[in-house]
Every structure is written in structure tokens, then in C-alpha cells.
Amino acid sequence: MKNKALSTLMATAITATLVLPMSTANAASSQIQSNSYETHVAAAKKVIGESVTIKNITKDTVITSNGTFRIQSALKPLFDTSNKTALTNARATIVVKNGQITDVTSLILNKAGTSKKSVYFDGGDAQISGDLTVNADYVKVQNVSVDGQLIITNRVKKAVTLDEVAVDETITLKPIVTKKVSWLYVTLIDMKSSNINLGRTKVNVSSDQTLAKVDVVGKVESFEAMTNIEKLTIDVAKNFNLYGEGKIEQIFVKGGTKVALDSGHLVNNVQVDDSRVSVTLPVIDKKELNTLIASPPYVQVSVNGYDVLTTDKWTTQTERNSFESALASARAMANNNSASQEQVKNAIIQYKNALAVYQAAQKSGTKYGYGDKASLQSLINSVQYVTVSWDGSNVPYNTPWTTQTERNALASSVSSAQVVVNNVYASQTEIANAINNLNNAIWTYKNAYKYGNNGHYVDKSNLKTLISTALNGIVATSQDGRDVNNTLKWTYPNDLSILNFYIEQAKSVDNKYDATQSEVSNAYDNLSNAINNYNYAKHDGLQY
């Protein structure tokens, strides 16, 4: 009973030292903080093995406070000499058999780096059969498998990086109880399906992969997510502000007083489970959509363009109807007060695609504005003949052709019109009739077009344009944006790598002589999607 009471008293006294400012804490109090944290971890979860402090590492052994041990081959990457700095004074719980470390059931990294030089711990794809705890600033952990939690303690106050770390349970950020809290920057690289339990305020999390789940709990007042999140749960004590950008599929608000979700994120769904919580919903930006639909660029409708001046454009009624249908859908989304940012984004994309199709279908009219010989001569000069063939077998693929008879009919009309031009006594009526007759002959001739089937033809013009657009849109790369001017944009290297992959894929298809239209279309769609994803991954620089 005395021992239990003494342990309780010591734990209480040790915990109290955690609130002391670091400027007044000496080396002994820092060690007490570390020991206190380990005490709490041990109380929460019984860990198998003996607890040791790592003193040094050689090629084949680990020198600890409890003796020197050899290393099982599967664990050698953890204790590689390249990790000597990171493992200095680290606390580990190890399982030892016959003088050899056969398992690591917990590891606490206590060695801090600096803003200019991080401390690296590379696990070499080895496994920790329990929790991994980061208990110091500017540490980069990479290539390690953690069966339990990855815990970031309250002693980490500036930055920490996790790169290709497989965590079976959660990435847990412990609360910090000091009054003055600065932002902690957590960078996740190639961390797939990560789950985060956030009990600390003022944490900025950036990730090049979508986070599966983030639980914000306790006395957290602010959180900045520079990434995509599938599920964000907010169960806080008081007021809360969400910052950052990316895409969040679902937000669940379970607790809090005033919860502000008006960040730069694209949020698909918000569910408020506690009606007493005052929630500020995400602001839906419809500025671009409203600008697009404000003045639709209509052109005239015609059957054949004969009633449209040569200076104007026209489409068929069917082509106009198709564009108007897309416009109506975009207007409905602009007027929908319940629309999500993702729905607005999709409406913009669909409208732009429909507009591109509509503009590609536009043709110039063939009606001349004056009933004089100059107009008739211009019409004559505009006549263009296509290849003559019997059956099109000698005509390149997708190239127009007509029979000799069809060509002769147009040539006869051209000759008749030229006679009127050459007649110095021709009346305005004769000129007008000649224009009308030649227009009809041109229309009949064009309607007789057939297309060759010799060889192979593929249209790559749109793909070429898209490749150029992609290359022109590339911005700087950075790990956190602090080395990029605030007037510029940046992305993570992985975002640029993905875009470059699809650019090279598109170039390969463009340069392929025998590429099919299907291959061109697929390359275009893939690159278009990659450009959209790359643009949404762009961030503003932080360097002032």
C-alpha cells in the first residue's frame, strides 16, 4: 500500500512539472517529463519485455542501460549505425533471448534535430511490435512498420515528418497544456490510409495521400489540414476553427460550442449530431460558375449556313439544344443553395466541356452581304473541289471525295456564274440569281461528300494542345511551401511526378505513328484528369 501511494504521489508530482516553461526547466526536469510520459504509457498499456535506455550502437550490438545485446537479423535495420544519432538516449522495450534482441515492443525517440537539420530514423522496413513514440522536435521517421500507435508527444512543438511509415492503429497527437501554443507542422509522405487522433490544438497536417480518418477531440481550438480527408470527426470541448484546403468527403460534428468549417476545403457532406453546437458551414464559391453562365456565347442557328453572313458563325438547332441543356444544368446548380463545392466544381467542368463541343461545331456562314459582282466573284473564288473517285478506295481515310458527275455539276454552276460576272450588262437581279444558284450548287456538292477508306487517320490536335497546357501549368515543388514566395504556387514533388507520368504517356501516344483514336482519347482523358488533380493540389507559397 505504501509503495502504491508513493507511486501515485510521484506520478502526480511529475505530471505537474509538464506545465513548466522550458526556459525555467533544467536537464533534470526534462528527463522527469520524459519519464512521466513513459509512466503514463506503461499505465495505459502493458508492454511485454524489459525497458532499457539505448547508450550506443555498433555494427552487430546494442549497448543499453541493462547490458549489451546482439541483434536478430530482422531487426538489424532498426539498429543500423546510421540511426545512432536518432537512438541516442532512446527508450525501448525489448524482448531478449539468449543475449539477442528478438523483438522491439515499444520505442521512444528522444533526440531532437533543428530547423536546419532533422534527425533521421530509417527503419529499413523493419517492424516494431507495439507503439513508436516521437518525443522530440525535427525528427523524420521513415520506412518502418508499427503494429500499435505512432504517438507524437507534447514535447514535439515545431515539426515532425513521417515518410512511408505503416501504422496499424492511429497516429496520435497528445494534448499540450501550456497556455502559449505555436503551430506544429506534421508532414506525411506516402502514408496510405492513415488514421489520426488529434488531441492537440494548432496542428498543421500536410499529406500527399488521402487521410482515411481524422478524429479531433478534447480541447482543440484549431486544426489546419492541407490534404484530402475521407472522414473528419469533430468532438471538441469549446470553440473550433478548421483551416486549410483539399477535399473532405464527410464531416461529423459531435461536440463543441461554435464550430467553424468555412475553410478552403471542398466538403461533400456535413452531419451535426449535437443540435446545441453552432456550426458555420463551408462557404461555397460559385463565382466562376456564375461568370461562365452570365453571358452564353451563342451564335446563329441555321440549316446550311446560306442565310448567315460569311462574317458570322452558326450551328444547327441540335447542336444549340445540346449546349443549352448543359447551360440549364449549370444554372440549376448555381441556384441550388444546398449544392456542395464538389458539385459546383463538376458543374463548371461539365459546362466547359459542353462549351468546347459547341464552339468546335461552329461554322462560318456563306451569305455575302452585297448583291454585286464583287460578292459573286468572291463566292466563285471560295469554291473548293475535293478528290474525284469511283468508290473512295483510292482516297485517304476520312478524306472527302465525290464522283466526277457531282464535280461537273458544281463546275457548270461556277462557269455560269463567271459568265454573269464577265457580262458588263448583267443586272442586279441576274447577279442575285447567280449567287443564289451557286450557293445551292455548293450546298448540293458538299452534301454529296463521301469519305475515303484507304489507310488510317487519327486526330491528335486536341491531345497536342492539352500537352502544351499541362507543361505551361507546372509550378514549383516543395515539402511545406516555406521556401516558395507567397505570390507563387507550389505542389508536393509527388503531385508533379504524377502529372509528369501522364504528360509522358500523352507524348508517347502523340508520337506513335499507328496510334488508334481510342488510344488518343484515353490519353487525353487521363491527362485532363491529371491536370485537374494537379491544379487542386496547388498551394500558395509561405515565404514573405
XYZ file of C-alpha atoms in Angstrom:
544
model
C 0.000 0.000 0.000
C 2.861 2.369 0.848
C 4.525 1.708 -2.488
C 1.278 2.316 -4.355
C 0.670 5.568 -2.503
C 4.219 6.696 -3.122
C 3.937 5.853 -6.847
C 0.714 7.830 -7.087
C 2.265 10.822 -5.325
C 5.328 10.716 -7.561
C 3.252 10.437 -10.731
C 1.187 13.454 -9.630
C 4.275 15.484 -8.844
C 5.955 14.508 -12.091
C 2.877 15.364 -14.148
C 2.813 18.838 -12.605
C 6.262 19.564 -13.999
C 4.922 19.244 -17.543
C 3.411 22.742 -17.448
C 6.728 24.406 -16.582
C 8.126 26.596 -19.405
C 11.211 25.053 -20.970
C 13.192 28.231 -20.238
C 12.933 27.519 -16.479
C 13.282 23.731 -16.655
C 16.722 22.239 -16.274
C 18.030 18.994 -17.759
C 16.759 17.048 -14.788
C 13.185 18.301 -15.209
C 13.303 17.428 -18.933
C 14.227 13.877 -18.022
C 11.408 13.839 -15.483
C 8.987 14.874 -18.235
C 10.211 12.022 -20.391
C 9.942 9.549 -17.529
C 6.478 10.878 -16.715
C 5.280 10.264 -20.235
C 6.664 6.728 -20.176
C 4.899 6.144 -16.855
C 1.573 7.133 -18.379
C 2.162 4.959 -21.445
C 3.014 1.994 -19.254
C -0.083 2.598 -17.133
C -2.305 2.724 -20.195
C -0.858 -0.286 -21.957
C 1.210 -3.135 -20.531
C 4.196 -3.730 -22.783
C 5.991 -7.077 -22.904
C 9.758 -7.049 -22.450
C 12.373 -5.153 -20.455
C 12.688 -1.384 -20.588
C 16.147 -0.069 -21.474
C 17.874 3.156 -22.434
C 19.968 2.862 -25.591
C 23.508 4.116 -24.996
C 25.319 3.198 -28.210
C 25.122 1.054 -31.352
C 27.821 -0.957 -33.093
C 27.595 -2.977 -36.268
C 26.212 -6.061 -34.521
C 25.239 -4.986 -30.997
C 23.147 -2.549 -28.996
C 24.640 -1.156 -25.823
C 21.913 -0.379 -23.285
C 21.465 0.568 -19.635
C 20.799 -3.142 -18.973
C 23.751 -4.555 -20.894
C 24.958 -5.254 -24.419
C 22.864 -7.401 -26.752
C 23.222 -8.894 -30.180
C 20.539 -8.146 -32.802
C 18.289 -10.577 -34.633
C 18.724 -10.167 -38.403
C 15.125 -8.968 -38.990
C 15.682 -6.103 -36.509
C 19.114 -5.001 -37.711
C 17.699 -2.187 -39.904
C 16.198 -0.607 -36.744
C 19.594 -0.593 -35.047
C 21.674 0.297 -38.090
C 24.579 2.590 -37.241
C 23.000 5.258 -39.489
C 20.340 5.557 -36.760
C 22.890 6.108 -33.977
C 22.023 9.795 -33.548
C 18.265 9.191 -33.552
C 18.590 6.359 -30.993
C 20.799 8.288 -28.597
C 19.122 8.021 -25.166
C 16.059 6.440 -26.789
C 13.874 4.323 -24.531
C 12.982 0.869 -25.845
C 11.156 -2.164 -24.545
C 12.904 -5.227 -25.908
C 12.476 -8.986 -25.768
C 15.827 -10.763 -25.281
C 16.505 -14.453 -25.794
C 19.989 -15.954 -25.376
C 21.567 -12.498 -25.359
C 19.883 -11.486 -28.622
C 17.139 -8.882 -29.175
C 14.295 -10.785 -30.865
C 11.544 -8.174 -30.639
C 11.024 -4.447 -30.009
C 7.650 -3.899 -28.366
C 7.974 -0.127 -27.914
C 10.393 2.627 -28.904
C 10.574 6.260 -27.751
C 12.787 8.641 -29.742
C 14.115 11.452 -27.513
C 16.812 13.028 -29.704
C 15.796 16.366 -31.292
C 17.003 17.890 -34.526
C 16.957 21.528 -35.612
C 15.041 23.548 -38.182
C 18.081 23.304 -40.457
C 18.945 19.652 -39.839
C 16.421 16.989 -38.897
C 17.275 13.815 -37.015
C 16.574 10.847 -39.310
C 15.364 7.447 -38.146
C 15.151 4.944 -41.019
C 13.639 1.600 -40.019
C 14.640 -0.126 -43.232
C 11.136 -1.682 -43.451
C 11.618 -3.463 -40.109
C 8.813 -3.920 -37.574
C 8.063 -2.537 -34.117
C 5.600 -4.843 -32.342
C 3.907 -2.055 -30.415
C 3.958 1.736 -30.188
C 6.502 4.122 -31.676
C 6.719 7.442 -29.837
C 8.320 10.631 -31.149
C 9.280 12.693 -28.115
C 11.449 15.411 -29.721
C 11.310 18.122 -32.386
C 12.512 17.970 -36.002
C 12.548 14.180 -36.271
C 11.959 12.385 -39.576
C 10.807 8.765 -39.301
C 10.751 6.641 -42.424
C 10.396 3.074 -43.707
C 9.163 1.339 -40.576
C 6.110 -0.783 -39.698
C 4.363 -0.011 -36.397
C 1.915 -2.585 -35.007
C 0.462 -0.183 -32.439
C 0.146 3.591 -32.349
C 2.558 6.212 -33.585
C 2.471 8.755 -30.770
C 3.608 12.369 -31.087
C 4.039 13.780 -27.583
C 3.617 17.291 -26.209
C 7.396 17.780 -26.370
C 7.171 17.969 -30.174
C 6.392 21.645 -30.693
C 7.694 22.624 -34.122
C 7.769 19.911 -36.787
C 7.847 16.172 -37.421
C 7.884 14.162 -40.673
C 6.648 10.620 -41.315
C 7.665 9.014 -44.607
C 6.338 5.579 -45.673
C 5.502 4.571 -42.107
C 2.862 1.827 -41.857
C 0.814 2.366 -38.684
C -1.691 -0.363 -37.760
C -3.605 1.739 -35.240
C -3.612 5.547 -35.096
C -1.232 8.454 -35.381
C -1.952 10.063 -32.022
C -1.067 13.680 -31.192
C -1.105 14.191 -27.450
C -2.587 17.361 -25.865
C -0.351 20.215 -24.822
C -1.287 22.075 -21.650
C 0.798 25.253 -21.859
C -1.102 28.497 -22.450
C 1.021 29.710 -25.370
C 0.965 27.149 -28.169
C 2.667 27.597 -31.546
C 1.690 25.690 -34.691
C 3.062 22.179 -35.039
C 3.738 21.094 -38.642
C 3.223 17.393 -39.318
C 4.255 16.223 -42.797
C 3.078 12.833 -44.047
C 4.702 11.376 -47.156
C 3.349 8.286 -48.898
C 1.308 7.390 -45.802
C -1.614 5.379 -47.153
C -4.973 5.106 -45.296
C -3.720 6.933 -42.209
C -5.947 7.385 -39.161
C -5.198 10.363 -36.921
C -6.372 11.014 -33.368
C -5.813 14.711 -32.724
C -5.951 15.871 -29.117
C -3.697 18.873 -29.621
C -4.614 22.341 -30.855
C -2.786 24.267 -33.605
C -1.621 21.321 -35.692
C -0.980 21.663 -39.439
C -1.087 18.301 -41.231
C 0.013 18.041 -44.861
C -0.098 14.770 -46.776
C 0.376 13.629 -50.359
C -2.124 10.821 -49.727
C -5.784 10.978 -48.693
C -6.250 10.525 -44.947
C -8.807 7.835 -44.148
C -9.948 9.238 -40.811
C -9.180 12.192 -38.539
C -10.731 12.447 -35.062
C -10.388 15.878 -33.441
C -11.100 15.556 -29.724
C -10.841 17.423 -26.439
C -9.572 20.987 -26.041
C -8.622 21.501 -29.667
C -9.398 25.007 -30.884
C -7.880 24.926 -34.374
C -6.682 22.418 -36.972
C -5.236 23.006 -40.452
C -5.445 20.169 -42.973
C -3.543 20.656 -46.223
C -4.762 17.377 -47.710
C -7.797 15.295 -48.634
C -9.725 13.516 -45.873
C -12.355 10.813 -46.201
C -13.909 11.243 -42.745
C -13.351 14.097 -40.269
C -14.986 13.823 -36.835
C -15.041 16.863 -34.539
C -15.815 16.266 -30.852
C -14.278 19.241 -29.063
C -14.836 20.946 -25.725
C -15.494 24.526 -26.843
C -14.921 26.607 -29.979
C -13.148 25.194 -33.039
C -11.841 26.512 -36.386
C -10.935 24.396 -39.407
C -8.310 25.766 -41.814
C -6.562 24.558 -44.974
C -7.610 23.207 -48.329
C -8.287 19.923 -50.070
C -11.318 17.671 -50.292
C -13.259 16.262 -47.329
C -15.878 13.632 -48.098
C -17.705 13.750 -44.739
C -17.560 15.889 -41.604
C -19.295 14.708 -38.409
C -19.741 17.318 -35.676
C -20.375 15.537 -32.372
C -19.475 18.220 -29.832
C -18.336 21.799 -29.296
C -19.774 25.287 -28.826
C -19.024 27.184 -32.036
C -17.550 25.084 -34.834
C -16.359 26.984 -37.934
C -15.961 24.849 -41.060
C -15.672 27.723 -43.570
C -12.173 26.737 -44.711
C -10.884 26.322 -48.243
C -11.866 22.657 -48.401
C -14.297 21.073 -50.828
C -16.763 19.398 -48.462
C -19.322 16.913 -49.749
C -21.363 16.321 -46.608
C -21.679 17.779 -43.095
C -23.600 15.982 -40.343
C -24.249 17.699 -36.991
C -25.095 15.171 -34.266
C -25.496 17.703 -31.429
C -28.133 20.368 -32.126
C -26.643 22.598 -29.412
C -23.489 23.147 -31.475
C -23.424 26.322 -33.586
C -21.846 25.293 -36.903
C -20.575 27.651 -39.598
C -20.886 25.632 -42.787
C -18.322 25.673 -45.622
C -18.581 28.667 -47.935
C -19.499 27.532 -51.430
C -17.616 29.515 -54.081
C -19.818 29.936 -57.166
C -18.055 32.966 -58.623
C -16.503 31.140 -61.588
C -19.734 29.274 -62.356
C -21.816 32.460 -62.251
C -19.324 34.239 -64.521
C -19.447 31.408 -67.065
C -23.237 31.318 -67.324
C -23.770 35.098 -67.214
C -23.310 35.617 -70.974
C -23.526 32.405 -73.027
C -21.618 32.872 -76.336
C -24.478 31.939 -78.655
C -24.171 32.018 -82.448
C -26.895 31.883 -85.094
C -28.901 28.765 -85.861
C -29.147 27.599 -89.474
C -29.746 24.518 -91.584
C -26.871 25.024 -94.015
C -25.416 28.472 -93.310
C -26.729 30.064 -96.539
C -28.731 32.579 -94.525
C -25.737 33.507 -92.353
C -23.219 36.142 -93.403
C -19.694 34.988 -94.158
C -18.505 37.114 -91.230
C -20.727 35.248 -88.743
C -20.800 31.774 -87.196
C -23.654 29.279 -86.998
C -24.624 25.833 -85.747
C -27.566 23.528 -86.266
C -30.512 23.616 -83.866
C -29.485 20.198 -82.487
C -26.026 21.499 -81.594
C -27.573 24.583 -79.988
C -30.021 22.448 -77.967
C -27.201 20.292 -76.620
C -25.316 23.358 -75.378
C -28.466 24.893 -73.876
C -29.113 21.678 -71.954
C -25.660 21.927 -70.331
C -26.248 25.619 -69.647
C -29.560 24.861 -67.936
C -27.867 22.285 -65.696
C -25.143 24.787 -64.759
C -27.750 27.451 -63.923
C -29.679 24.983 -61.767
C -26.502 24.254 -59.792
C -25.752 27.975 -59.407
C -29.244 28.472 -57.933
C -29.039 25.415 -55.664
C -28.357 26.682 -52.120
C -27.677 23.145 -50.919
C -25.015 22.378 -53.535
C -21.600 21.219 -52.285
C -18.322 22.678 -53.542
C -17.626 19.387 -55.314
C -20.948 19.612 -57.171
C -20.165 23.190 -58.210
C -16.728 22.106 -59.430
C -18.258 19.293 -61.504
C -20.852 21.696 -62.952
C -18.034 24.012 -64.089
C -16.176 21.140 -65.748
C -19.312 19.859 -67.496
C -20.233 23.334 -68.743
C -16.734 23.967 -70.090
C -16.763 20.608 -71.886
C -20.159 21.381 -73.447
C -18.948 24.851 -74.479
C -15.871 23.355 -76.150
C -18.079 20.949 -78.132
C -20.437 23.794 -79.104
C -17.590 26.045 -80.258
C -15.973 23.212 -82.224
C -19.267 22.733 -84.089
C -19.476 26.385 -85.193
C -19.052 27.134 -88.909
C -18.833 30.342 -90.937
C -21.869 31.451 -92.964
C -21.838 31.545 -96.759
C -24.116 34.525 -97.383
C -22.443 37.559 -98.897
C -23.629 40.955 -97.835
C -23.896 42.706 -101.203
C -25.708 41.847 -104.424
C -22.878 42.950 -106.733
C -20.254 41.329 -108.931
C -17.586 41.568 -106.222
C -19.698 39.347 -103.985
C -20.364 36.896 -106.811
C -16.685 36.756 -107.738
C -15.746 36.153 -104.068
C -18.234 33.281 -103.945
C -16.759 31.801 -107.122
C -13.242 32.089 -105.676
C -14.349 30.353 -102.482
C -15.294 27.148 -104.290
C -13.031 24.249 -103.347
C -13.152 20.906 -105.127
C -12.379 17.594 -103.442
C -10.903 14.372 -104.835
C -12.787 12.542 -107.587
C -13.187 8.775 -107.201
C -15.420 5.881 -108.230
C -15.717 4.226 -104.818
C -13.305 6.026 -102.440
C -10.900 3.073 -102.194
C -8.050 5.252 -103.512
C -8.843 8.157 -101.177
C -7.067 8.531 -97.799
C -9.066 7.607 -94.740
C -11.585 10.269 -93.630
C -10.823 12.485 -96.650
C -13.881 13.737 -98.648
C -14.488 12.767 -102.283
C -17.246 12.915 -104.925
C -17.922 11.336 -108.288
C -16.908 13.092 -111.485
C -20.593 13.788 -112.269
C -21.091 15.589 -108.940
C -17.991 17.661 -109.516
C -19.065 18.525 -113.079
C -22.419 19.809 -111.784
C -20.691 22.280 -109.479
C -18.156 23.244 -112.158
C -21.052 24.020 -114.523
C -22.644 26.328 -111.952
C -19.301 28.050 -111.403
C -18.958 28.611 -115.170
C -22.477 30.036 -115.391
C -21.740 32.401 -112.504
C -18.500 33.501 -114.143
C -20.417 34.334 -117.298
C -22.598 36.717 -115.266
C -19.509 38.337 -113.760
C -17.984 38.805 -117.218
C -21.216 40.277 -118.633
C -20.835 44.051 -118.402
C -24.605 44.437 -118.870
C -25.624 41.953 -116.142
C -28.451 43.302 -113.954
C -28.599 43.185 -110.151
C -31.321 40.530 -110.468
C -29.075 38.329 -112.631
C -26.230 38.745 -110.147
C -28.501 37.890 -107.194
C -29.859 34.822 -109.025
C -26.329 33.684 -109.914
C -25.287 33.971 -106.208
C -28.354 32.007 -105.148
C -27.835 29.300 -107.819
C -24.145 28.913 -106.988
C -24.886 28.723 -103.250
C -27.365 25.919 -103.946
C -24.851 24.122 -106.156
C -22.179 24.369 -103.427
C -24.630 23.025 -100.845
C -25.580 20.101 -103.131
C -21.926 19.374 -103.806
C -20.964 19.346 -100.121
C -23.905 17.126 -99.265
C -22.575 14.640 -101.787
C -19.308 14.282 -99.881
C -18.262 10.749 -99.077
C -15.161 9.761 -97.131
C -12.262 7.599 -98.181
C -11.317 4.322 -96.515
C -7.706 3.981 -97.602
C -5.139 3.988 -94.800
C -5.537 5.191 -91.264
C -6.217 8.661 -89.853
C -6.292 9.817 -86.272
C -6.963 13.344 -84.964
C -4.324 14.282 -82.378
C -4.797 18.059 -82.403
C -6.667 18.248 -79.070
C -4.111 15.984 -77.402
C -1.248 18.186 -78.617
C -2.960 21.286 -77.199
C -3.580 19.586 -73.849
C 0.070 18.531 -73.545
C 1.103 22.152 -74.058
C -1.435 23.289 -71.436
C -0.084 20.773 -68.921
C 3.537 21.835 -69.418
C 2.680 25.528 -69.118
C 0.821 24.918 -65.839
C 3.711 23.354 -63.902
C 4.685 25.183 -60.689
C 7.455 24.822 -58.097
C 7.742 21.825 -55.790
C 8.272 21.997 -52.045
C 7.832 19.981 -48.854
C 5.923 22.665 -46.954
C 5.847 25.847 -49.092
C 8.072 27.828 -46.781
C 10.752 28.135 -49.490
C 8.243 29.389 -52.110
C 7.337 33.069 -52.458
C 3.790 33.850 -51.286
C 2.935 35.221 -54.755
C 3.612 31.825 -56.329
C 2.041 28.389 -56.215
C 3.658 25.067 -55.292
C 2.878 21.368 -55.004
C 4.459 18.374 -53.356
C 7.007 16.528 -55.553
C 4.677 13.531 -55.711
C 1.929 15.684 -57.299
C 4.313 16.803 -60.068
C 5.547 13.235 -60.518
C 2.004 12.028 -61.165
C 1.355 14.842 -63.672
C 4.641 14.162 -65.494
C 3.709 10.488 -65.777
C 0.535 11.326 -67.697
C 2.302 14.016 -69.764
C 4.850 11.429 -70.897
C 2.060 8.940 -71.563
C 0.287 11.517 -73.753
C 3.528 12.381 -75.574
C 4.115 8.701 -76.269
C 0.681 8.351 -77.869
C 1.138 11.600 -79.801
C 4.436 10.332 -81.226
C 3.049 6.880 -82.018
C 2.519 6.619 -85.777
C -0.100 3.873 -85.636
C -1.954 5.094 -82.540
C -5.709 4.475 -82.660
C -8.320 7.131 -81.976
C -9.239 5.204 -78.836
C -5.662 5.437 -77.570
C -5.622 9.173 -78.268
C -8.930 9.674 -76.458
C -7.791 7.669 -73.423
C -4.521 9.614 -73.227
C -6.466 12.876 -73.480
C -8.900 11.873 -70.701
C -6.101 10.649 -68.422
C -4.067 13.828 -68.884
C -7.135 16.046 -68.444
C -7.940 14.356 -65.115
C -4.280 14.602 -64.056
C -4.255 18.358 -64.826
C -7.429 18.869 -62.767
C -5.973 16.932 -59.806
C -2.652 18.778 -60.110
C -4.393 22.180 -60.141
C -6.374 21.285 -57.000
C -3.112 20.212 -55.322
C -1.538 23.668 -55.777
C -0.858 25.719 -52.629
C 0.182 29.323 -52.048
C 3.807 29.861 -51.053
C 4.558 30.840 -47.452
C 7.784 32.825 -47.966
C 7.385 36.572 -47.444
